[in-house]
mmCIF file of C-alpha atoms and ligand atoms in Angstrom:
data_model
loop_
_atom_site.group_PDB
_atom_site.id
_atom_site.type_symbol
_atom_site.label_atom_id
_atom_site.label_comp_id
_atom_site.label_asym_id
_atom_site.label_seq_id
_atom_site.Cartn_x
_atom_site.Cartn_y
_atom_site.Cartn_z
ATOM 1 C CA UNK A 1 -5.430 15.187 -7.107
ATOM 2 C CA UNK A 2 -7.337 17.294 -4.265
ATOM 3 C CA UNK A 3 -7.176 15.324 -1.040
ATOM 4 C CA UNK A 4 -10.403 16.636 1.313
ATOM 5 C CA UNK A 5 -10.348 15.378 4.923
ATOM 6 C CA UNK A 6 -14.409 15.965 5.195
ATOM 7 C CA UNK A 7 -16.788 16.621 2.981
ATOM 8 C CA UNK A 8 -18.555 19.369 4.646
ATOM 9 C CA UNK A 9 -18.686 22.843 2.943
ATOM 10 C CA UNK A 10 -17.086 21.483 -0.111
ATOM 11 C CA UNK A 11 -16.879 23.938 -2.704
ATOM 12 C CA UNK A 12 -19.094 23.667 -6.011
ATOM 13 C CA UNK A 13 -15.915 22.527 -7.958
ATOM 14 C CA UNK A 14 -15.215 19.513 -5.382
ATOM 15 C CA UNK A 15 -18.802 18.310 -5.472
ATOM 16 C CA UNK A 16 -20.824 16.078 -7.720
ATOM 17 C CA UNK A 17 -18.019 13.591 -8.751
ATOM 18 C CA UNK A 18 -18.305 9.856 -9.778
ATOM 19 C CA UNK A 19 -16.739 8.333 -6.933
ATOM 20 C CA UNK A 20 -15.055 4.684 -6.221
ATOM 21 C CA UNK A 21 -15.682 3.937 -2.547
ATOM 22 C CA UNK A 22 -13.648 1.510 -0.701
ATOM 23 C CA UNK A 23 -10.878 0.825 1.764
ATOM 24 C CA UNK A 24 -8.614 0.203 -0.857
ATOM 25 C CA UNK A 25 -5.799 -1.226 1.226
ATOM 26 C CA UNK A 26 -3.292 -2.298 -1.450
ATOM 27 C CA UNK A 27 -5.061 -0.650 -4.186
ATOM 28 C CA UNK A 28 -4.601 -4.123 -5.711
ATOM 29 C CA UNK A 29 -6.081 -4.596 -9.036
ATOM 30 C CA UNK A 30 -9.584 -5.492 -7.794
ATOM 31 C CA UNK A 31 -9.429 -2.149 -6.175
ATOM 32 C CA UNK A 32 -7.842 -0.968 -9.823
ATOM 33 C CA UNK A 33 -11.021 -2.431 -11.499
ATOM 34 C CA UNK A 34 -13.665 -0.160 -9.219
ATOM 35 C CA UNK A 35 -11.488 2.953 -9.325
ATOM 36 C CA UNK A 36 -11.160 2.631 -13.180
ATOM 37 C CA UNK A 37 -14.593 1.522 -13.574
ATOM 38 C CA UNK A 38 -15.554 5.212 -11.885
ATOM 39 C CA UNK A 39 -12.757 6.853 -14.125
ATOM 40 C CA UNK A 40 -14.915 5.283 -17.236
ATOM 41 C CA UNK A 41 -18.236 6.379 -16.096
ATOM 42 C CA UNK A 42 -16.993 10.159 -15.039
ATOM 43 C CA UNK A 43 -15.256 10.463 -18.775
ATOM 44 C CA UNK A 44 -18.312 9.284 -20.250
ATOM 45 C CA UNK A 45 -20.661 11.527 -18.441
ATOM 46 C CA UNK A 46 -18.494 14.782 -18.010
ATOM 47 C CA UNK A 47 -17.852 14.579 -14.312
ATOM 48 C CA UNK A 48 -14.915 14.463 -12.159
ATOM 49 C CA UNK A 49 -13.103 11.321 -11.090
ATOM 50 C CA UNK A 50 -13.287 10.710 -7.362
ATOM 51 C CA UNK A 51 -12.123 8.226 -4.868
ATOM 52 C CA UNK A 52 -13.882 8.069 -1.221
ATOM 53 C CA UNK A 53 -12.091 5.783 1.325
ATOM 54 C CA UNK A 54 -11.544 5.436 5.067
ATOM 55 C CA UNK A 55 -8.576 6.247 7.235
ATOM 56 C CA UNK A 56 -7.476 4.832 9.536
ATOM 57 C CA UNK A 57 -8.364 1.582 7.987
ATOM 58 C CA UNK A 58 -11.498 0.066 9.932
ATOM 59 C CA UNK A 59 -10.036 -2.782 11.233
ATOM 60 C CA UNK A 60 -7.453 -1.117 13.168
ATOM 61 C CA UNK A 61 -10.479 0.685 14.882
ATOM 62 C CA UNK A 62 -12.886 -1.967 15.689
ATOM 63 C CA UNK A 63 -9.841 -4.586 16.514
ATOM 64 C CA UNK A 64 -7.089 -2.257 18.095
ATOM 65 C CA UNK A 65 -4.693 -4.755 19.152
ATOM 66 C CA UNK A 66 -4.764 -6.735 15.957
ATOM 67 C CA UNK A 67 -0.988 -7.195 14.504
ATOM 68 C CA UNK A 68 0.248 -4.645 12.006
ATOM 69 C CA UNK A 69 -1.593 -5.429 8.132
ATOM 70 C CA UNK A 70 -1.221 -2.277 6.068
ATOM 71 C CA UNK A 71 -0.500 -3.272 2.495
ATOM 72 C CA UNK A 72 -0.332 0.686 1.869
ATOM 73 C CA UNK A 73 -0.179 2.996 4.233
ATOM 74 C CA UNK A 74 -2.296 6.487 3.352
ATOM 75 C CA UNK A 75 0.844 7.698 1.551
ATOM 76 C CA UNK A 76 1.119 5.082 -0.446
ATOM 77 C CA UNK A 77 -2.427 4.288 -1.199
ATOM 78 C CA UNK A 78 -3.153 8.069 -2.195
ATOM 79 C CA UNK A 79 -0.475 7.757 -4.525
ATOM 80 C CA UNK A 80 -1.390 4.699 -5.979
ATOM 81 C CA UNK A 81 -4.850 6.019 -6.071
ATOM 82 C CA UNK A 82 -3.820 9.266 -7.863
ATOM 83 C CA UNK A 83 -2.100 7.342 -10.174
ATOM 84 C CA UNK A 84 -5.023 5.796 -11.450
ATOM 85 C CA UNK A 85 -6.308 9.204 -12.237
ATOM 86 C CA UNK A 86 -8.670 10.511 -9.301
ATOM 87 C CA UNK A 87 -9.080 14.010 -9.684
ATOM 88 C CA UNK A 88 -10.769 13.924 -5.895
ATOM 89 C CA UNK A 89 -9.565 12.265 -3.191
ATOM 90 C CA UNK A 90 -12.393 12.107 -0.152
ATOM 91 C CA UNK A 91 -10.882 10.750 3.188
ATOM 92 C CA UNK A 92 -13.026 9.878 6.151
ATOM 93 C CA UNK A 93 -11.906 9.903 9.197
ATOM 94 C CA UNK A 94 -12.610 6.663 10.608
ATOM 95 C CA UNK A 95 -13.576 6.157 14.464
ATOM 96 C CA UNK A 96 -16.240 4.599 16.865
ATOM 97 C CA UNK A 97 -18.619 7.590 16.801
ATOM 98 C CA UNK A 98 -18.572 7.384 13.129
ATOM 99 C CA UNK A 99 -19.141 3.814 12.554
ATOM 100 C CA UNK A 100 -22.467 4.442 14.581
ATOM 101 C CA UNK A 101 -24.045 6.102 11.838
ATOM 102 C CA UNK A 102 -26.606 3.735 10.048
ATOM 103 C CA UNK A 103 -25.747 2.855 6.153
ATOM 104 C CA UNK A 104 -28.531 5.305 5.566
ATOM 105 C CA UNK A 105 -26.973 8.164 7.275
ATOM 106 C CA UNK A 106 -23.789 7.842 5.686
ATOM 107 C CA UNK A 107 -25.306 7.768 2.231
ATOM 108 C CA UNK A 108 -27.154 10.896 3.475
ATOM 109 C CA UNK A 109 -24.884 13.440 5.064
ATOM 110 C CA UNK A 110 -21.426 12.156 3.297
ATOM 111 C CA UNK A 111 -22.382 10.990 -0.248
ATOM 112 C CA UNK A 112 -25.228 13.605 -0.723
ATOM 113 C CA UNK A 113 -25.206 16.397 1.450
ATOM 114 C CA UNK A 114 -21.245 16.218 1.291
ATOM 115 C CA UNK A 115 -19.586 15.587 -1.643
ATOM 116 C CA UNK A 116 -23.160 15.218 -4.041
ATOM 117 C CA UNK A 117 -22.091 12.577 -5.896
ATOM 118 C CA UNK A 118 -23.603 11.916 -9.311
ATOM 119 C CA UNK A 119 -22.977 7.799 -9.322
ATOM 120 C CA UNK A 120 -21.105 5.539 -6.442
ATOM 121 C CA UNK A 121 -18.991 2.627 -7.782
ATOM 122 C CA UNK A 122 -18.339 -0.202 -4.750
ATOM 123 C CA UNK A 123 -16.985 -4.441 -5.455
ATOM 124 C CA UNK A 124 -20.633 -5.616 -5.040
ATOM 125 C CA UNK A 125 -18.936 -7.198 -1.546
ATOM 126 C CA UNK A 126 -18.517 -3.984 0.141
ATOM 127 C CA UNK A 127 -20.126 -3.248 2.949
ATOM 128 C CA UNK A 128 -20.442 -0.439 4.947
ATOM 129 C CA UNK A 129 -22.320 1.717 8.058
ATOM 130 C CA UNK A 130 -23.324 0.712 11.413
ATOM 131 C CA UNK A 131 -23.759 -3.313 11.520
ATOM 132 C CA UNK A 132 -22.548 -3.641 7.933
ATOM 133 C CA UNK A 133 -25.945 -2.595 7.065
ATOM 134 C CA UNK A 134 -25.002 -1.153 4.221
ATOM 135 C CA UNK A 135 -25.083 -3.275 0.745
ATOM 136 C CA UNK A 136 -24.734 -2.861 -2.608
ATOM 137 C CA UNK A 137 -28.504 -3.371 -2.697
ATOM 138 C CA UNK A 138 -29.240 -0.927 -0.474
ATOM 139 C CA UNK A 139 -27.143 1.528 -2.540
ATOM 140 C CA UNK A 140 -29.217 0.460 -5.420
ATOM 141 C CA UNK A 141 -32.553 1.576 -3.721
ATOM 142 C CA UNK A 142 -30.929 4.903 -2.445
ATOM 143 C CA UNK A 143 -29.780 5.809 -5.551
ATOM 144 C CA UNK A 144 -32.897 4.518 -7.412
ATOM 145 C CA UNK A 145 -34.622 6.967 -4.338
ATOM 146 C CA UNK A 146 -32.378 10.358 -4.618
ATOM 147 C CA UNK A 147 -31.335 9.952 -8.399
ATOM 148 C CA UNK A 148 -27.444 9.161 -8.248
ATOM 149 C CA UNK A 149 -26.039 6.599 -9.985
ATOM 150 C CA UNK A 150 -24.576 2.934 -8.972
ATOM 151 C CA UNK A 151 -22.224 0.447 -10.291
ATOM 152 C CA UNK A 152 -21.178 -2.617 -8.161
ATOM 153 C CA UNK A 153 -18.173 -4.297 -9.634
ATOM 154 C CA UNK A 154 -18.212 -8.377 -9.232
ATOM 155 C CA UNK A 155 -15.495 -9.812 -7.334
ATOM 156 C CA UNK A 156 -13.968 -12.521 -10.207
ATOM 157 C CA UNK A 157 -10.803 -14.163 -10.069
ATOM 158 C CA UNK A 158 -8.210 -13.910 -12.455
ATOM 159 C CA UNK A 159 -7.841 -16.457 -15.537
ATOM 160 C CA UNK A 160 -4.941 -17.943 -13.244
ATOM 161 C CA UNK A 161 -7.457 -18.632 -11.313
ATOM 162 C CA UNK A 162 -5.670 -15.906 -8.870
ATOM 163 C CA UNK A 163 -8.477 -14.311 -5.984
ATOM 164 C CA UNK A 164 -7.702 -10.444 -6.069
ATOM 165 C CA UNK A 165 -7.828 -10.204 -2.054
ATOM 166 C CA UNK A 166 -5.923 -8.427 -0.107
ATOM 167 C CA UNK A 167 -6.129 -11.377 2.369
ATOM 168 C CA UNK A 168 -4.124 -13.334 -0.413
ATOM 169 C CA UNK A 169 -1.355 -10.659 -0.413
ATOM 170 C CA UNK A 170 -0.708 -11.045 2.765
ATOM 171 C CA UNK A 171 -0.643 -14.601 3.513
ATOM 172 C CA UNK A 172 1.809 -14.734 0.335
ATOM 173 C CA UNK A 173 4.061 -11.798 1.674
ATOM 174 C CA UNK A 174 3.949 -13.458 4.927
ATOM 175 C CA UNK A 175 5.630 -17.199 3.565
ATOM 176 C CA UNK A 176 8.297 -14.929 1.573
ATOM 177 C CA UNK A 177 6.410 -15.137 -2.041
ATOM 178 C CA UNK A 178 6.508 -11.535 -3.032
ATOM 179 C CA UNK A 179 6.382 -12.424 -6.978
ATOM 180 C CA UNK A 180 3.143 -13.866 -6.409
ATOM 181 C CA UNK A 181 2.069 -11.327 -4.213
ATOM 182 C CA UNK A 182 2.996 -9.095 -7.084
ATOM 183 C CA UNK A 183 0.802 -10.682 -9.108
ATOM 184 C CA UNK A 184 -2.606 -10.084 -7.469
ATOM 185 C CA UNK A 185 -1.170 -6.225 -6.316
ATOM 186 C CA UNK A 186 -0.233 -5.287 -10.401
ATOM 187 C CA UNK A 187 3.298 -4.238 -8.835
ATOM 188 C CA UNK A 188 5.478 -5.189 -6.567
ATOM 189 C CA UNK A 189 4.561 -4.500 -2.816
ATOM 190 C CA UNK A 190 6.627 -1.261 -1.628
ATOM 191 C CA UNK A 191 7.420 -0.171 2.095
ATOM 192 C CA UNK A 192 8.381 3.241 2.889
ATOM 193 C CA UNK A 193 9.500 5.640 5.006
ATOM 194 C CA UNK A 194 11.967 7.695 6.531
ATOM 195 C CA UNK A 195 15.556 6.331 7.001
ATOM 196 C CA UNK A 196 16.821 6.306 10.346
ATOM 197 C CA UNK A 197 19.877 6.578 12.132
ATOM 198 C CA UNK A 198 21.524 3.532 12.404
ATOM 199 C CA UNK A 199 24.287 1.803 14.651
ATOM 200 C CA UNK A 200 26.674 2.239 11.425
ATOM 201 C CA UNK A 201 28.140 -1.292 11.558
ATOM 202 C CA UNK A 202 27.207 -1.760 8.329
ATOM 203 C CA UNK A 203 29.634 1.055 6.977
ATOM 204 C CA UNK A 204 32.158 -1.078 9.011
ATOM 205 C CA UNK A 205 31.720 -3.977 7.314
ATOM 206 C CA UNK A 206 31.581 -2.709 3.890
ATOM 207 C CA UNK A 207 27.778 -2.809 3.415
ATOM 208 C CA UNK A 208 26.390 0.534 4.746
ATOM 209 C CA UNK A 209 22.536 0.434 5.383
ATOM 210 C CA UNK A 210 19.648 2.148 5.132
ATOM 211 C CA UNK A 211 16.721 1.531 8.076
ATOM 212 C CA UNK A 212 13.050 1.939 7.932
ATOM 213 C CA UNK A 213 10.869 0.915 10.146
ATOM 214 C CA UNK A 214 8.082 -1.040 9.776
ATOM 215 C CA UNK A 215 5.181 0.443 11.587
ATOM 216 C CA UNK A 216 1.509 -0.113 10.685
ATOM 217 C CA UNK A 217 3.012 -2.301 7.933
ATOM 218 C CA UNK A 218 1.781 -6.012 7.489
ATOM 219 C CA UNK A 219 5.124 -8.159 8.985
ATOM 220 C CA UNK A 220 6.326 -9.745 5.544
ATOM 221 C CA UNK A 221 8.537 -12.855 6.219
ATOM 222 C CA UNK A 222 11.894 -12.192 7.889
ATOM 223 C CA UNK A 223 15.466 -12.810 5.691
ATOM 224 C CA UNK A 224 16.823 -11.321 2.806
ATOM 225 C CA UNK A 225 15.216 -9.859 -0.398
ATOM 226 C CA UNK A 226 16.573 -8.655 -3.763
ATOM 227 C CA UNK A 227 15.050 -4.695 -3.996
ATOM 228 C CA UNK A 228 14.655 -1.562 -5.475
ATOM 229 C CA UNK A 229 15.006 1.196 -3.425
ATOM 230 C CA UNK A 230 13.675 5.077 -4.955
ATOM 231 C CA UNK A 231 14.684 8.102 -3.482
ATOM 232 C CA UNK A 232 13.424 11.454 -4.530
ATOM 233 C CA UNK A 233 15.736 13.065 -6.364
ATOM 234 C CA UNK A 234 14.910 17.190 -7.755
ATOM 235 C CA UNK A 235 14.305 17.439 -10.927
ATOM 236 C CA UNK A 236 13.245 20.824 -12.313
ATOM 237 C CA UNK A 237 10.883 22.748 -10.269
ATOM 238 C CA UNK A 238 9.124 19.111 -9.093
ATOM 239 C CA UNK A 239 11.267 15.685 -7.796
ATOM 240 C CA UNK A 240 11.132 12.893 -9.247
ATOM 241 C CA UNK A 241 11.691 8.958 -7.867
ATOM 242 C CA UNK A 242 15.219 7.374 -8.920
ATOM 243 C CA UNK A 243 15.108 3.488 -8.753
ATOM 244 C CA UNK A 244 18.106 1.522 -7.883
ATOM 245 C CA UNK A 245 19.219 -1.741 -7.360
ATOM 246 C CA UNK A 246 19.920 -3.064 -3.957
ATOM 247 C CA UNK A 247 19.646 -5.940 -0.933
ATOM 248 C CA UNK A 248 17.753 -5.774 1.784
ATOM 249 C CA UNK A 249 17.765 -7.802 5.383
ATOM 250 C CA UNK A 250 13.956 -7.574 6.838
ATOM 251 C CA UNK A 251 14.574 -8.814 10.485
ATOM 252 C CA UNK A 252 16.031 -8.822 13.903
ATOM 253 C CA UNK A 253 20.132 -9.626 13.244
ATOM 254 C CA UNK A 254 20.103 -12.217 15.674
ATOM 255 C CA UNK A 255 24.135 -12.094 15.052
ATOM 256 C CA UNK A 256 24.349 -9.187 17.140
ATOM 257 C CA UNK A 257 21.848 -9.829 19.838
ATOM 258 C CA UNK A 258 19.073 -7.369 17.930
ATOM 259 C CA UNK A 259 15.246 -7.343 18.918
ATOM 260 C CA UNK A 260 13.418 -4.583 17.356
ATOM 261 C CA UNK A 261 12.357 -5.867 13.665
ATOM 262 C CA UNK A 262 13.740 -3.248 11.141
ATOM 263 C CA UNK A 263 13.926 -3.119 7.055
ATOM 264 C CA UNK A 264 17.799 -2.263 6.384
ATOM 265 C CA UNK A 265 18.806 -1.628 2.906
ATOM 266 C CA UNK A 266 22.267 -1.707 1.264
ATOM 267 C CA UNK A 267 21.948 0.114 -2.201
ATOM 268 C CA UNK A 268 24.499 -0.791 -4.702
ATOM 269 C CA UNK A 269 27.167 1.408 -5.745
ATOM 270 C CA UNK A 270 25.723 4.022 -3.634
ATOM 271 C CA UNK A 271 27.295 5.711 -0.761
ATOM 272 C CA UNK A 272 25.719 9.560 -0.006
ATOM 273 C CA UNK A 273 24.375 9.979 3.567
ATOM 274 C CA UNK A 274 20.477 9.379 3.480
ATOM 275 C CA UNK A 275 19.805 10.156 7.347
ATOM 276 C CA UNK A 276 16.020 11.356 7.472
ATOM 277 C CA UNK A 277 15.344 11.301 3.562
ATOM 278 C CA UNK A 278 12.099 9.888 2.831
ATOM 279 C CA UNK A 279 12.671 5.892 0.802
ATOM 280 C CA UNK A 280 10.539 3.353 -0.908
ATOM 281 C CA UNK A 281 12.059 -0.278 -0.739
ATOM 282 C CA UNK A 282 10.114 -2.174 -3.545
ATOM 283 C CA UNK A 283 10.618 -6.347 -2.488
ATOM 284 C CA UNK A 284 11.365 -8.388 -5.820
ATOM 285 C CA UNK A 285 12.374 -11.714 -4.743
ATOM 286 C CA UNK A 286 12.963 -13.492 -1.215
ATOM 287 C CA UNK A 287 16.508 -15.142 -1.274
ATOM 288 C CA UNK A 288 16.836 -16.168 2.317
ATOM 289 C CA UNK A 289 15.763 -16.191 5.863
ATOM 290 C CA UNK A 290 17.471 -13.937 8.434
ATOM 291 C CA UNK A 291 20.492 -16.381 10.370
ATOM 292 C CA UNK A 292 22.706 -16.308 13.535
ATOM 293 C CA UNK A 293 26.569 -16.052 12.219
ATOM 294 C CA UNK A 294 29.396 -16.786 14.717
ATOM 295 C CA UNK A 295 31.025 -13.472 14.325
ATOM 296 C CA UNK A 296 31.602 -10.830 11.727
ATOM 297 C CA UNK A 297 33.408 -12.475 9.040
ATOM 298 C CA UNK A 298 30.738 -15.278 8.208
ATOM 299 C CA UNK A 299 27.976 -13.126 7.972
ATOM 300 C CA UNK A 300 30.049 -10.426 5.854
ATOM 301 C CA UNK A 301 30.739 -13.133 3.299
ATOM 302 C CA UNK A 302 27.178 -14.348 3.428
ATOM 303 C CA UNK A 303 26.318 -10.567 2.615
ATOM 304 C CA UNK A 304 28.781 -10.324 -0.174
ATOM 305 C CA UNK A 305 26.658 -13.458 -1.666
ATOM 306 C CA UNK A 306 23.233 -12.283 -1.069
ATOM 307 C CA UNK A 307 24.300 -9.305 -2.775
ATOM 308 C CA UNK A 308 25.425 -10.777 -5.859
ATOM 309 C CA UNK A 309 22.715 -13.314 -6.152
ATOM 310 C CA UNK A 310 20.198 -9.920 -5.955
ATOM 311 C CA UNK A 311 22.206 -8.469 -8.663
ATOM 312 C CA UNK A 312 21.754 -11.572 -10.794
ATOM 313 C CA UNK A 313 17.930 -11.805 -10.089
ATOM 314 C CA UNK A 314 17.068 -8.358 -10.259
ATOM 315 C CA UNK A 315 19.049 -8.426 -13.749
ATOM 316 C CA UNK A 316 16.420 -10.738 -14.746
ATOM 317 C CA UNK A 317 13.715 -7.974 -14.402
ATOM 318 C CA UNK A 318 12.663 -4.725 -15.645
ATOM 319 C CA UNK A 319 13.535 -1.212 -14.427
ATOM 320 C CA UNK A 320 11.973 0.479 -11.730
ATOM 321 C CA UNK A 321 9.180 -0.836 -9.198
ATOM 322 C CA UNK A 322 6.912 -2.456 -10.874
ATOM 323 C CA UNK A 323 5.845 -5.143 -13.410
ATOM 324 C CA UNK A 324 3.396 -5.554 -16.757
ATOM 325 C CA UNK A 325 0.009 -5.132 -14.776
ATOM 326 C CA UNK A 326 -1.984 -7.413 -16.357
ATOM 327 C CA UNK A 327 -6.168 -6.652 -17.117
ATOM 328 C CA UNK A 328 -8.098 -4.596 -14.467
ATOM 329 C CA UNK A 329 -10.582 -7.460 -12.521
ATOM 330 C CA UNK A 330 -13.184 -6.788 -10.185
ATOM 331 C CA UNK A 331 -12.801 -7.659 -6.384
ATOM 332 C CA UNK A 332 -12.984 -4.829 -3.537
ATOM 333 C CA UNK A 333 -11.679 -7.036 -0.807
HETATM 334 N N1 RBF B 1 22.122 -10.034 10.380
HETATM 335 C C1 RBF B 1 22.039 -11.247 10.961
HETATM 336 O O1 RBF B 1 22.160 -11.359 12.169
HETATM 337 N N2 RBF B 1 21.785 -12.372 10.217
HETATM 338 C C2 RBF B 1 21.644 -12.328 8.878
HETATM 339 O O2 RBF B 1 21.391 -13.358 8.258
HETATM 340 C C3 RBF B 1 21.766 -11.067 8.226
HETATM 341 N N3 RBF B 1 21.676 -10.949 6.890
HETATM 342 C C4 RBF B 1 21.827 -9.723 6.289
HETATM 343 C C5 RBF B 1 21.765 -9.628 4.912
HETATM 344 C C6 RBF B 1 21.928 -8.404 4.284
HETATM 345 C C7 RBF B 1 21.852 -8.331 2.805
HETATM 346 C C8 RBF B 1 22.123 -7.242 5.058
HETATM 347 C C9 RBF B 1 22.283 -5.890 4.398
HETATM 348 C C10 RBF B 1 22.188 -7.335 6.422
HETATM 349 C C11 RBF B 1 22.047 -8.565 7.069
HETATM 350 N N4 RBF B 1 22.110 -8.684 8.440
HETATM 351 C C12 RBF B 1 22.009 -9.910 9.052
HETATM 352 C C13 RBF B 1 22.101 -7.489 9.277
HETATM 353 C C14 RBF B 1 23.435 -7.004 9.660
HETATM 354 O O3 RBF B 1 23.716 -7.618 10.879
HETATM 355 C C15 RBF B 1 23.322 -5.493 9.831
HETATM 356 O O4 RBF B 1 23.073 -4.892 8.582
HETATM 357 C C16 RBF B 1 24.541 -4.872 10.443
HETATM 358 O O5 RBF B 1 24.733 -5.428 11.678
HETATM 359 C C17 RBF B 1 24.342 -3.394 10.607
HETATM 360 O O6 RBF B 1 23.301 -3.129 11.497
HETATM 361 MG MG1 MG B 2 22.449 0.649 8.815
#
């Protein structure tokens, strides 16, 4: 996948795609159904796949002090996104200036002057430009106008009855239901990033950590989860991601006075040094909130039982990160 920061003096070869335009945040399978739905229409027609979203995510520009809510951060989003087989990758930058320009504009200068697509797909709720001008309908009329192509993909809940939102994800990551956040996402949600140092009490006691911090991430609930953690590992010329089994304490350890909220990981049967290597901490099942032991020896034998009941539980699912995704359905929120 080509990732293009503008899409001014693209070449011939990065022009003219069928492109999927959203936020995406989560690339949840809503999002799935609209980037698929352009996959369809560019194999059917000869074109290129594309993907056009927005970075950093809207909200975080026009409500800066909002708390953290990134289901993916670009990272992970472009990977989910490249996964679903987008050949292009179109990021806008997102700021002030450019959410002045009206719906109109934006059609003209980035969809057609820029990156000349040949048919926009969009949920039928997304809305875009300067006063959220900018409607499905009003893509129809452009398109009808300067001869490119539009799909709008329906926003329909699953037979569950499940709303694909990304709204849902997070209220259900937030009350410590990642299996049923799972289900609206297609996979289980993932955190990532670097590992940091850390105060290396855990080697002490005989569970040795790895830390992330959280970031721009959405604040899932705080306690203990059952997760697989993937490191990149080298494998021929490329890398590839190696899944393993683990437990993980989201939160503050009140135990020792802590403040700062951080994502520590103890991965099982697994002792290298993992200072500054880049990990993905896929959350499986809550097992318990975060508690204030008297002392050491309590909370080591509470950690010696988390860690078996995530053993147990993660026995009970399938390798790696993710889960069956059930059918594609439309819904851009
Ligand atoms: N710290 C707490 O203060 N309370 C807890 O309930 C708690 N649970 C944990 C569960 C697991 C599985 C792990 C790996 C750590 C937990 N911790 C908890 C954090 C622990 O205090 C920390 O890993 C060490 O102090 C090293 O920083
Ligand atoms: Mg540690």
């Amino acid at each position: 996948m080509r990732i293009f920061r503008h899409t001014t003096g693209l070449a011939d070869e990065d022009r003219g795609a069928v492109v999927a335009i959203g936020n995406f945040d989560g690339v949840h399978r809503g999002h799935r159904a609209v980037i698929d739905a352009a996959g369809g229409i560019a194999r059917e027609t000869g074109a290129q796949q594309g993907v056009l979203t927005f970075e950093p995510h809207p909200r975080s520009v026009f409500q800066p002090d909002i708390a953290p809510f990134r289901l993916t951060p670009f990272r992970s989003k472009a990977r989910q996104i490249e996964m679903l087989g987008a050949e292009i990758l179109y990021v806008i930058h997102f700021d002030v200036e450019f959410s002045s320009h009206s719906a109109e504009d934006f059609v003209r200068l980035v969809l057609l002057d820029g990156a000349g697509i040949k048919h926009v797909v969009a949920g039928a709720d997304f809305v875009f430009g300067n006063r959220r001008r900018g409607t499905g309908e009003l893509l129809r009329a452009m398109g009808d106008k300067h001869g490119f192509g539009v799909t709008l993909i329906e926003p329909i809940a699953g037979q569950d009855g499940l709303a694909f939102s990304s709204t849902r994800i997070r209220e259900l990551l937030g009350s410590g239901r990642p299996g049923e956040a799972a289900r609206i996402l297609g996979r289980h949600w993932e955190i990532e990033g670097r590992i940091e140092p850390g105060d290396k009490r855990g080697r002490k006691i005989g569970f040795p950590t790895a830390n992330i911090a959280l970031e721009d991430y959405l604040r899932p609930a705080t306690g203990v989860y059952a997760v697989r953690a993937g490191l990149d590992e080298p494998a021929g010329d490329a890398s590839e991601t190696i899944w393993r089994d683990g437990v993980a304490n989201l939160g503050r350890r009140p135990t020792f006075g802590g403040d700062d909220l951080i994502l520590e990981v103890n991965i099982f049967d697994f002792d290298d040094d993992l200072y500054g290597r880049h990990l993905r901490v896929s959350l499986i099942e809550y097992l318990r909130p975060e508690k204030r032991f008297d002392g050491i020896a309590p909370l080591k034998a509470q950690i010696a039982e988390d860690a078996a009941l995530a053993r147990e539980t993660l026995a009970t699912h399938g390798p790696g990160p993710s889960m069956t995704q059930g059918p594609a359905r439309a819904g851009s929120d």
